[in-house]
């Protein structure tokens, strides 16, 4: 052990840091030059383009960004957000019960209203508000809601010059979420209670 406690602390930190870097570089699976990065950022990685031709030599910051892509907060595109939202909505429709409770009907109507106000793409939200105005939400049953949703998705598709989806195939395209012990079943949710309309 070093006589200077501060020096000992620094040496210990260096050992731990090296060990973490070693394991991290093994975990990432590429040979990398992993070095301590100064001023605020603990690690930087540089991937050698000789060993991985798909990666160009880049600055430490760029390289780190490449490695963290997918886990960083890179902005979504309007298209990615749209696909994720439609996935959510069609999955919700697939799980919407044949005989929804009054609360479930109310919730779905409100959800669509809120979407038309708060969808994080103003142009889309404004458009969806108009779509809702001419196509009031149908929430009487699973069939009603999933067909209505398919229809309004097609209204958006048409406005964007996309192919119209055949709504008779909506149940084949969108299924319920795979979930153990019906834990994802809407009726399994205690918050909806046993109330029927
Ligand atoms: C409420 C809302 C409003 C939007 N408004 C706009 C807008 O005004 N302007 C804009 O640029 N973008 C808008 N978007 C995004 C846009 O609708 C698309 O999501 C985006 O362009 C990506 O399209 P995509 O071709 O990948 O498939 P998406 O339209 O995202 O569809 C995803 C998948 O759903 C399936 N699908 C397609 N049509 C149907 C249907 N009718 N019924 C069931 N399943 C279907 C297909 O398998 C498709 O691959 C909006 C999205 C939402 C959720």
Short mmCIF file of C-alpha atoms and ligand atoms in Angstrom, two decimals:
data_model
loop_
_atom_site.label_atom_id
_atom_site.label_comp_id
_atom_site.label_asym_id
_atom_site.label_seq_id
_atom_site.Cartn_x
_atom_site.Cartn_y
_atom_site.Cartn_z
CA UNK A 1 0.00 0.00 0.00
CA UNK A 2 1.21 3.54 -0.72
CA UNK A 3 2.04 5.72 2.24
CA UNK A 4 -0.03 8.57 0.93
CA UNK A 5 -3.72 7.72 1.50
CA UNK A 6 -4.78 9.92 -1.40
CA UNK A 7 -2.34 8.17 -3.71
CA UNK A 8 -3.64 4.80 -2.53
CA UNK A 9 -7.18 5.94 -3.25
CA UNK A 10 -6.19 7.08 -6.74
CA UNK A 11 -4.37 3.80 -7.45
CA UNK A 12 -7.40 1.81 -6.29
CA UNK A 13 -9.69 3.88 -8.45
CA UNK A 14 -7.40 3.37 -11.43
CA UNK A 15 -7.43 -0.41 -10.91
CA UNK A 16 -11.22 -0.50 -10.64
CA UNK A 17 -11.52 1.78 -13.67
CA UNK A 18 -9.19 -0.44 -15.73
CA UNK A 19 -11.08 -3.54 -14.69
CA UNK A 20 -14.44 -1.99 -15.63
CA UNK A 21 -13.04 -0.83 -18.97
CA UNK A 22 -11.62 -4.29 -19.63
CA UNK A 23 -14.95 -6.01 -18.94
CA UNK A 24 -16.87 -3.39 -20.85
CA UNK A 25 -14.70 -3.78 -23.92
CA UNK A 26 -15.09 -7.58 -23.74
CA UNK A 27 -18.81 -7.17 -23.34
CA UNK A 28 -19.11 -4.90 -26.37
CA UNK A 29 -17.32 -7.55 -28.35
CA UNK A 30 -15.04 -5.41 -30.47
CA UNK A 31 -11.39 -4.78 -29.94
CA UNK A 32 -11.35 -1.22 -28.86
CA UNK A 33 -8.96 1.27 -27.58
CA UNK A 34 -10.74 2.17 -24.39
CA UNK A 35 -9.27 5.12 -22.65
CA UNK A 36 -10.13 7.38 -19.84
CA UNK A 37 -11.87 10.40 -21.25
CA UNK A 38 -11.15 13.72 -19.70
CA UNK A 39 -13.43 16.43 -18.44
CA UNK A 40 -16.66 14.98 -17.23
CA UNK A 41 -17.00 11.89 -19.41
CA UNK A 42 -15.67 8.79 -17.75
CA UNK A 43 -15.07 6.55 -20.75
CA UNK A 44 -14.47 6.98 -24.41
CA UNK A 45 -14.20 4.23 -26.99
CA UNK A 46 -12.54 4.22 -30.34
CA UNK A 47 -13.28 1.37 -32.71
CA UNK A 48 -10.54 0.53 -35.17
CA UNK A 49 -11.74 0.75 -38.77
CA UNK A 50 -9.05 -1.78 -39.73
CA UNK A 51 -10.73 -4.42 -37.61
CA UNK A 52 -14.26 -3.39 -38.35
CA UNK A 53 -14.46 -1.93 -41.85
CA UNK A 54 -18.05 -0.85 -41.33
CA UNK A 55 -16.89 1.66 -38.77
CA UNK A 56 -14.85 4.64 -39.79
CA UNK A 57 -12.17 6.12 -37.57
CA UNK A 58 -13.99 8.71 -35.58
CA UNK A 59 -13.35 11.02 -32.68
CA UNK A 60 -13.85 9.52 -29.22
CA UNK A 61 -17.15 11.33 -28.79
CA UNK A 62 -18.48 10.19 -32.17
CA UNK A 63 -17.37 6.60 -31.49
CA UNK A 64 -19.05 6.54 -28.12
CA UNK A 65 -22.21 7.87 -29.72
CA UNK A 66 -22.08 5.04 -32.29
CA UNK A 67 -21.78 2.46 -29.51
CA UNK A 68 -24.56 3.97 -27.45
CA UNK A 69 -26.91 4.45 -30.41
CA UNK A 70 -30.22 2.88 -29.61
CA UNK A 71 -29.68 3.50 -25.91
CA UNK A 72 -29.23 7.22 -26.16
CA UNK A 73 -31.92 9.83 -26.34
CA UNK A 74 -31.52 10.36 -30.09
CA UNK A 75 -34.64 12.11 -31.39
CA UNK A 76 -37.32 9.92 -32.94
CA UNK A 77 -38.60 10.61 -36.41
CA UNK A 78 -42.27 11.34 -37.04
CA UNK A 79 -42.47 7.96 -38.78
CA UNK A 80 -40.97 6.02 -35.84
CA UNK A 81 -43.29 7.75 -33.41
CA UNK A 82 -46.24 7.01 -35.72
CA UNK A 83 -45.40 3.29 -36.03
CA UNK A 84 -44.97 2.96 -32.25
CA UNK A 85 -48.26 4.75 -31.59
CA UNK A 86 -50.23 2.70 -34.12
CA UNK A 87 -48.69 -0.45 -32.59
CA UNK A 88 -49.89 0.66 -29.18
CA UNK A 89 -53.37 1.57 -30.43
CA UNK A 90 -53.95 -1.58 -32.51
CA UNK A 91 -52.71 -3.76 -29.64
CA UNK A 92 -55.09 -1.96 -27.31
CA UNK A 93 -57.91 -2.58 -29.81
CA UNK A 94 -56.96 -6.27 -30.06
CA UNK A 95 -57.33 -6.55 -26.30
CA UNK A 96 -60.45 -4.43 -26.08
CA UNK A 97 -63.21 -6.69 -24.74
CA UNK A 98 -66.28 -7.89 -26.61
CA UNK A 99 -68.37 -6.40 -23.82
CA UNK A 100 -66.49 -3.39 -22.52
CA UNK A 101 -67.47 -1.74 -19.25
CA UNK A 102 -68.75 1.82 -19.17
CA UNK A 103 -65.40 2.86 -17.73
CA UNK A 104 -63.47 1.18 -20.57
CA UNK A 105 -65.60 2.93 -23.19
CA UNK A 106 -65.08 6.26 -21.45
CA UNK A 107 -61.32 5.67 -21.17
CA UNK A 108 -60.90 4.83 -24.86
CA UNK A 109 -62.87 7.90 -25.93
CA UNK A 110 -60.80 10.07 -23.63
CA UNK A 111 -57.58 8.48 -24.83
CA UNK A 112 -58.39 9.42 -28.42
CA UNK A 113 -59.33 12.94 -27.38
CA UNK A 114 -56.11 13.31 -25.43
CA UNK A 115 -54.13 11.93 -28.37
CA UNK A 116 -55.67 14.56 -30.62
CA UNK A 117 -54.50 17.26 -28.21
CA UNK A 118 -51.20 15.93 -26.89
CA UNK A 119 -49.74 13.70 -29.61
CA UNK A 120 -46.14 14.93 -29.76
CA UNK A 121 -46.34 15.94 -33.44
CA UNK A 122 -48.55 18.99 -33.71
CA UNK A 123 -49.31 18.58 -37.41
CA UNK A 124 -50.40 14.96 -36.76
CA UNK A 125 -52.44 15.88 -33.67
CA UNK A 126 -54.27 18.63 -35.55
CA UNK A 127 -54.97 16.27 -38.42
CA UNK A 128 -56.18 13.56 -36.04
CA UNK A 129 -58.54 16.07 -34.39
CA UNK A 130 -60.22 16.60 -37.77
CA UNK A 131 -60.30 12.84 -38.40
CA UNK A 132 -62.05 12.31 -35.03
CA UNK A 133 -64.55 15.05 -35.79
CA UNK A 134 -65.68 13.32 -38.97
CA UNK A 135 -65.29 9.80 -37.51
CA UNK A 136 -66.56 9.69 -33.92
CA UNK A 137 -64.91 6.93 -31.86
CA UNK A 138 -66.81 3.64 -31.86
CA UNK A 139 -66.30 1.80 -28.60
CA UNK A 140 -69.30 -0.55 -28.28
CA UNK A 141 -67.31 -3.77 -28.68
CA UNK A 142 -63.94 -5.18 -29.70
CA UNK A 143 -65.11 -5.49 -33.32
CA UNK A 144 -66.46 -1.95 -33.36
CA UNK A 145 -63.34 -0.35 -31.91
CA UNK A 146 -60.77 -2.32 -33.91
CA UNK A 147 -62.66 -1.67 -37.17
CA UNK A 148 -63.04 2.01 -36.35
CA UNK A 149 -59.33 2.26 -35.57
CA UNK A 150 -58.44 0.49 -38.80
CA UNK A 151 -60.67 2.92 -40.66
CA UNK A 152 -59.15 6.05 -39.12
CA UNK A 153 -55.64 4.68 -39.64
CA UNK A 154 -56.61 4.29 -43.29
CA UNK A 155 -57.83 7.90 -43.38
CA UNK A 156 -54.35 8.94 -42.21
CA UNK A 157 -52.77 6.48 -44.68
CA UNK A 158 -54.71 8.00 -47.56
CA UNK A 159 -53.77 11.53 -46.60
CA UNK A 160 -50.11 10.49 -46.67
CA UNK A 161 -50.44 8.66 -50.00
CA UNK A 162 -49.93 5.26 -48.34
CA UNK A 163 -51.56 1.95 -49.21
CA UNK A 164 -54.94 1.36 -47.57
CA UNK A 165 -55.03 -1.64 -45.22
CA UNK A 166 -57.81 -4.26 -45.70
CA UNK A 167 -59.72 -3.95 -42.42
CA UNK A 168 -61.11 -7.48 -42.59
CA UNK A 169 -57.54 -8.58 -41.87
CA UNK A 170 -57.01 -6.37 -38.84
CA UNK A 171 -57.43 -9.22 -36.30
CA UNK A 172 -54.89 -11.29 -38.21
CA UNK A 173 -52.40 -8.40 -38.26
CA UNK A 174 -52.78 -7.26 -34.67
CA UNK A 175 -53.08 -9.75 -31.83
CA UNK A 176 -53.21 -9.53 -28.11
CA UNK A 177 -50.02 -9.06 -26.19
CA UNK A 178 -48.37 -12.34 -25.24
CA UNK A 179 -48.47 -12.32 -21.50
CA UNK A 180 -48.39 -14.99 -18.81
CA UNK A 181 -51.49 -15.80 -16.76
CA UNK A 182 -53.61 -13.25 -18.59
CA UNK A 183 -51.77 -10.53 -16.72
CA UNK A 184 -52.12 -8.21 -19.73
CA UNK A 185 -55.80 -8.91 -20.22
CA UNK A 186 -57.79 -5.68 -19.88
CA UNK A 187 -60.45 -7.50 -17.89
CA UNK A 188 -57.73 -8.78 -15.56
CA UNK A 189 -57.10 -5.23 -14.50
CA UNK A 190 -58.68 -4.50 -11.14
CA UNK A 191 -58.95 -0.80 -11.98
CA UNK A 192 -61.77 -1.55 -14.39
CA UNK A 193 -63.73 -3.45 -11.74
CA UNK A 194 -66.65 -5.69 -12.56
CA UNK A 195 -68.92 -2.90 -13.70
CA UNK A 196 -70.85 -3.61 -16.89
CA UNK A 197 -72.85 -1.13 -18.87
C1 LIG B 1 -52.81 9.44 -34.59
C2 LIG B 1 -51.72 9.58 -35.65
C3 LIG B 1 -51.78 10.61 -36.56
C4 LIG B 1 -50.75 10.77 -37.51
N1 LIG B 1 -50.82 11.82 -38.38
C5 LIG B 1 -49.79 12.03 -39.22
C6 LIG B 1 -49.77 13.17 -40.06
O1 LIG B 1 -50.69 14.00 -40.05
N2 LIG B 1 -48.68 13.36 -40.88
C7 LIG B 1 -47.65 12.46 -40.90
O2 LIG B 1 -46.70 12.67 -41.64
N3 LIG B 1 -47.66 11.36 -40.13
C8 LIG B 1 -48.70 11.11 -39.29
N4 LIG B 1 -48.69 10.01 -38.50
C9 LIG B 1 -47.65 8.97 -38.68
C10 LIG B 1 -48.07 8.02 -39.84
O3 LIG B 1 -49.41 7.60 -39.69
C11 LIG B 1 -47.20 6.76 -39.91
O4 LIG B 1 -47.18 6.14 -38.63
C12 LIG B 1 -45.78 6.98 -40.36
O5 LIG B 1 -45.77 7.69 -41.58
C13 LIG B 1 -45.05 5.65 -40.55
O6 LIG B 1 -45.78 4.89 -41.52
P1 LIG B 1 -45.55 3.39 -41.88
O7 LIG B 1 -45.73 3.28 -43.36
O8 LIG B 1 -44.31 2.85 -41.31
O9 LIG B 1 -46.75 2.54 -41.22
P2 LIG B 1 -47.81 2.99 -40.15
O10 LIG B 1 -48.88 3.79 -40.81
O11 LIG B 1 -47.14 3.57 -38.97
O12 LIG B 1 -48.44 1.59 -39.75
C14 LIG B 1 -47.73 0.63 -38.99
C15 LIG B 1 -48.17 -0.74 -39.44
O13 LIG B 1 -49.57 -0.86 -39.21
C16 LIG B 1 -50.19 -1.66 -40.21
N5 LIG B 1 -51.29 -0.89 -40.76
C17 LIG B 1 -51.26 0.07 -41.72
N6 LIG B 1 -52.48 0.57 -41.91
C18 LIG B 1 -53.30 -0.06 -41.04
C19 LIG B 1 -54.69 0.02 -40.76
N7 LIG B 1 -55.50 0.86 -41.39
N8 LIG B 1 -55.20 -0.79 -39.82
C20 LIG B 1 -54.41 -1.67 -39.17
N9 LIG B 1 -53.10 -1.80 -39.39
C21 LIG B 1 -52.55 -0.99 -40.32
C22 LIG B 1 -49.14 -1.99 -41.24
O14 LIG B 1 -48.72 -3.32 -41.00
C23 LIG B 1 -48.02 -1.00 -40.93
O15 LIG B 1 -46.77 -1.52 -41.21
C24 LIG B 1 -49.69 9.85 -37.55
C25 LIG B 1 -49.66 8.81 -36.62
C26 LIG B 1 -50.65 8.67 -35.68
C27 LIG B 1 -50.59 7.56 -34.66
#
